[in-house]
Short mmCIF file of C-alpha atoms in Angstrom, two decimals:
data_model
loop_
_atom_site.label_atom_id
_atom_site.label_comp_id
_atom_site.label_asym_id
_atom_site.label_seq_id
_atom_site.Cartn_x
_atom_site.Cartn_y
_atom_site.Cartn_z
CA UNK A 1 10.41 -20.59 8.76
CA UNK A 2 10.74 -22.84 6.09
CA UNK A 3 14.02 -24.05 4.56
CA UNK A 4 13.00 -22.30 1.39
CA UNK A 5 11.63 -19.21 3.21
CA UNK A 6 15.13 -18.95 4.99
CA UNK A 7 17.19 -19.30 2.04
CA UNK A 8 15.10 -16.33 0.05
CA UNK A 9 15.80 -14.60 3.47
CA UNK A 10 19.20 -15.30 2.89
CA UNK A 11 19.56 -14.26 -0.63
CA UNK A 12 17.52 -11.04 -0.26
CA UNK A 13 19.91 -10.34 2.68
CA UNK A 14 23.35 -10.80 1.16
CA UNK A 15 21.79 -8.82 -1.87
CA UNK A 16 23.42 -4.96 -2.07
CA UNK A 17 20.22 -3.42 -3.44
CA UNK A 18 17.87 -1.29 -1.31
CA UNK A 19 14.92 -3.08 0.42
CA UNK A 20 11.83 -0.94 -0.57
CA UNK A 21 11.23 1.93 2.24
CA UNK A 22 7.29 1.96 1.34
CA UNK A 23 5.28 -1.12 0.52
CA UNK A 24 1.83 -1.03 -0.45
CA UNK A 25 -0.53 -3.58 -0.60
CA UNK A 26 -3.46 -4.13 -3.01
CA UNK A 27 -6.32 -6.28 -1.33
CA UNK A 28 -10.29 -6.23 -1.97
CA UNK A 29 -13.13 -7.16 0.54
CA UNK A 30 -13.57 -10.15 -0.61
CA UNK A 31 -9.82 -11.41 0.11
CA UNK A 32 -10.49 -10.51 3.64
CA UNK A 33 -13.69 -12.91 3.49
CA UNK A 34 -11.28 -15.63 3.53
CA UNK A 35 -10.56 -17.96 6.54
CA UNK A 36 -7.19 -16.52 7.74
CA UNK A 37 -7.42 -12.96 5.90
CA UNK A 38 -6.42 -11.23 9.05
CA UNK A 39 -3.75 -13.42 10.32
CA UNK A 40 -2.01 -13.37 6.82
CA UNK A 41 -2.65 -9.32 6.70
CA UNK A 42 -0.58 -8.97 10.18
CA UNK A 43 2.20 -11.77 8.97
CA UNK A 44 2.55 -9.20 5.86
CA UNK A 45 2.99 -6.51 7.65
CA UNK A 46 5.36 -8.48 10.11
CA UNK A 47 7.08 -9.06 7.01
CA UNK A 48 7.78 -5.68 5.37
CA UNK A 49 9.05 -4.47 8.86
CA UNK A 50 11.36 -7.81 9.14
CA UNK A 51 12.52 -7.23 5.97
CA UNK A 52 14.11 -3.50 5.76
CA UNK A 53 10.41 -1.02 5.14
CA UNK A 54 9.44 1.60 7.53
CA UNK A 55 5.83 2.48 6.19
CA UNK A 56 3.26 0.02 5.11
CA UNK A 57 0.34 1.22 3.01
CA UNK A 58 -2.87 -1.25 2.56
CA UNK A 59 -5.35 -0.53 0.15
CA UNK A 60 -9.19 -2.45 0.15
CA UNK A 61 -10.84 -2.00 -2.30
CA UNK A 62 -15.05 -2.22 -1.94
CA UNK A 63 -18.26 -3.39 -3.95
CA UNK A 64 -20.56 -2.33 -1.36
CA UNK A 65 -19.57 0.78 0.92
CA UNK A 66 -21.83 -1.36 3.90
CA UNK A 67 -19.07 -3.15 4.59
CA UNK A 68 -17.06 -0.93 5.07
CA UNK A 69 -17.48 0.23 9.19
CA UNK A 70 -17.15 -3.87 9.74
CA UNK A 71 -13.70 -3.88 7.90
CA UNK A 72 -12.32 -0.53 9.38
CA UNK A 73 -13.49 -2.23 12.90
CA UNK A 74 -11.12 -5.29 12.19
CA UNK A 75 -8.50 -3.49 10.70
CA UNK A 76 -8.07 -1.05 14.04
CA UNK A 77 -7.61 -4.08 15.72
CA UNK A 78 -4.61 -5.68 13.39
CA UNK A 79 -2.22 -7.35 15.85
CA UNK A 80 0.81 -5.22 14.14
CA UNK A 81 4.22 -4.17 16.01
CA UNK A 82 3.29 -0.62 14.72
CA UNK A 83 0.70 1.80 15.26
CA UNK A 84 -2.09 1.44 12.31
CA UNK A 85 -4.36 4.48 10.96
CA UNK A 86 -7.65 3.63 9.18
CA UNK A 87 -9.18 5.90 6.72
CA UNK A 88 -12.81 5.36 5.29
CA UNK A 89 -15.07 7.23 2.10
CA UNK A 90 -15.27 11.20 3.79
CA UNK A 91 -12.04 10.77 5.66
CA UNK A 92 -10.04 13.73 5.15
CA UNK A 93 -7.55 13.77 7.89
CA UNK A 94 -4.02 13.07 6.92
CA UNK A 95 -2.87 9.48 7.55
CA UNK A 96 1.19 9.10 9.06
CA UNK A 97 1.08 6.26 11.23
CA UNK A 98 3.73 3.72 10.09
CA UNK A 99 0.91 1.46 9.27
CA UNK A 100 -1.96 3.14 6.76
CA UNK A 101 -4.90 1.52 5.79
CA UNK A 102 -7.39 3.03 3.17
CA UNK A 103 -10.70 1.09 2.96
CA UNK A 104 -13.10 2.12 -0.17
CA UNK A 105 -11.25 5.57 -0.54
CA UNK A 106 -10.05 5.37 -3.99
CA UNK A 107 -7.52 7.12 -5.96
CA UNK A 108 -9.90 8.71 -8.05
CA UNK A 109 -12.09 9.81 -5.23
CA UNK A 110 -9.40 11.10 -2.77
CA UNK A 111 -8.10 12.86 -6.13
CA UNK A 112 -11.85 14.60 -6.58
CA UNK A 113 -11.43 15.57 -3.31
CA UNK A 114 -8.35 17.02 -3.42
CA UNK A 115 -9.46 19.43 -6.69
CA UNK A 116 -12.74 20.27 -4.67
CA UNK A 117 -10.90 22.09 -1.83
CA UNK A 118 -8.40 23.87 -4.27
CA UNK A 119 -11.38 25.14 -5.76
CA UNK A 120 -12.72 26.34 -3.13
CA UNK A 121 -9.68 27.66 -2.20
CA UNK A 122 -9.62 29.55 -5.56
CA UNK A 123 -13.27 30.65 -4.94
CA UNK A 124 -12.41 32.19 -1.54
CA UNK A 125 -9.32 33.95 -3.07
CA UNK A 126 -6.88 32.36 -0.81
CA UNK A 127 -5.21 30.81 -3.78
CA UNK A 128 -3.95 32.10 -6.80
CA UNK A 129 -4.68 28.84 -9.76
CA UNK A 130 -1.51 29.92 -11.57
CA UNK A 131 0.50 29.06 -8.70
CA UNK A 132 -1.12 25.52 -7.69
CA UNK A 133 1.81 22.97 -8.38
CA UNK A 134 2.57 19.63 -7.58
CA UNK A 135 3.39 20.31 -3.53
CA UNK A 136 -0.46 21.73 -3.41
CA UNK A 137 -1.89 18.91 -4.65
CA UNK A 138 -0.01 16.52 -2.50
CA UNK A 139 -0.69 18.62 1.26
CA UNK A 140 -4.24 17.96 0.50
CA UNK A 141 -4.00 14.23 0.25
CA UNK A 142 -5.21 12.00 2.95
CA UNK A 143 -2.23 9.19 2.24
CA UNK A 144 0.59 12.04 0.95
CA UNK A 145 3.54 9.24 1.24
CA UNK A 146 4.96 7.66 -2.56
CA UNK A 147 5.07 3.59 -1.97
CA UNK A 148 8.00 2.18 -3.71
CA UNK A 149 6.63 -1.35 -4.01
CA UNK A 150 3.37 -1.74 -4.45
CA UNK A 151 1.89 -5.46 -4.48
CA UNK A 152 -1.40 -6.76 -5.42
CA UNK A 153 -2.46 -10.53 -5.14
CA UNK A 154 -4.69 -12.18 -7.33
CA UNK A 155 -5.14 -10.31 -10.52
CA UNK A 156 -3.14 -7.76 -12.42
CA UNK A 157 -5.30 -4.35 -11.93
CA UNK A 158 -4.79 -2.04 -9.36
CA UNK A 159 -8.57 -1.27 -8.79
CA UNK A 160 -8.35 2.86 -8.25
CA UNK A 161 -5.26 2.61 -6.38
CA UNK A 162 -3.46 5.78 -5.38
CA UNK A 163 -3.89 7.41 -8.23
CA UNK A 164 -1.13 10.32 -7.35
CA UNK A 165 1.18 8.91 -5.18
CA UNK A 166 2.02 5.52 -6.88
CA UNK A 167 3.39 7.05 -10.11
CA UNK A 168 6.45 5.94 -9.96
CA UNK A 169 6.02 3.12 -7.59
CA UNK A 170 7.48 -0.42 -8.93
CA UNK A 171 4.20 -2.74 -9.07
CA UNK A 172 4.25 -6.68 -8.49
CA UNK A 173 1.55 -8.68 -9.84
CA UNK A 174 0.75 -12.20 -8.49
CA UNK A 175 -1.45 -14.99 -9.37
CA UNK A 176 -1.01 -16.59 -5.79
CA UNK A 177 -4.81 -15.23 -3.96
CA UNK A 178 -4.49 -13.65 -0.98
CA UNK A 179 -6.06 -16.81 1.19
CA UNK A 180 -2.51 -18.65 0.07
CA UNK A 181 0.13 -16.02 0.27
CA UNK A 182 2.97 -16.86 1.89
CA UNK A 183 6.17 -15.61 3.37
CA UNK A 184 8.04 -16.75 0.48
CA UNK A 185 5.73 -15.17 -1.88
CA UNK A 186 6.68 -11.96 -0.14
CA UNK A 187 10.19 -12.75 -0.48
CA UNK A 188 10.20 -13.39 -4.32
CA UNK A 189 8.77 -10.23 -4.63
CA UNK A 190 10.89 -8.61 -2.83
CA UNK A 191 13.79 -10.30 -4.92
CA UNK A 192 12.02 -9.19 -7.81
CA UNK A 193 12.37 -5.58 -6.75
CA UNK A 194 15.82 -5.99 -6.01
CA UNK A 195 16.67 -6.45 -9.45
CA UNK A 196 14.64 -3.82 -10.89
CA UNK A 197 16.24 -0.26 -12.01
CA UNK A 198 14.06 2.77 -10.65
CA UNK A 199 13.53 5.63 -13.48
CA UNK A 200 11.05 7.59 -11.49
CA UNK A 201 9.59 8.61 -14.68
CA UNK A 202 13.04 8.97 -16.30
#
């Protein structure tokens, strides 16, 4: 770790503000085509746990679903210190591993799937529509956990990311492209998070 990285890490650890427990990263399939992209991703996951997080969600937006199987295979092989679960379009099993990866399973699609599930239960008489609340929706999400901190590289847009879960998350956009993202960039993001006052919609 370079001198400047060490300085940022020390500033982070000396600050009384909490680290985000759940960090989410939003990248694109194009980011993963860059040389060294998977090594950077492995490093990112390591940094998150090193600096106090206990859960990482990686959302990969895709333009062509034909690439999903290839990306899924590569992402399942990530060399990280915790268990990884990967979900693709069409998957409905909940993810609960410390490292969760969504490939092409956008927030709109996930939410639409929940609505269809609720509608089917109402149609079967198993659920009263007047009794449906937020908990019923959350119980049916593939990615039920709400991130505290969302990092997006390269552009100021979220690419249909976890619409329900990220409503109270702190969003951090950096113009640093994924291929150039370094530990110091992550530490800068964490320092920004520490200086924020979370309001949770209030």
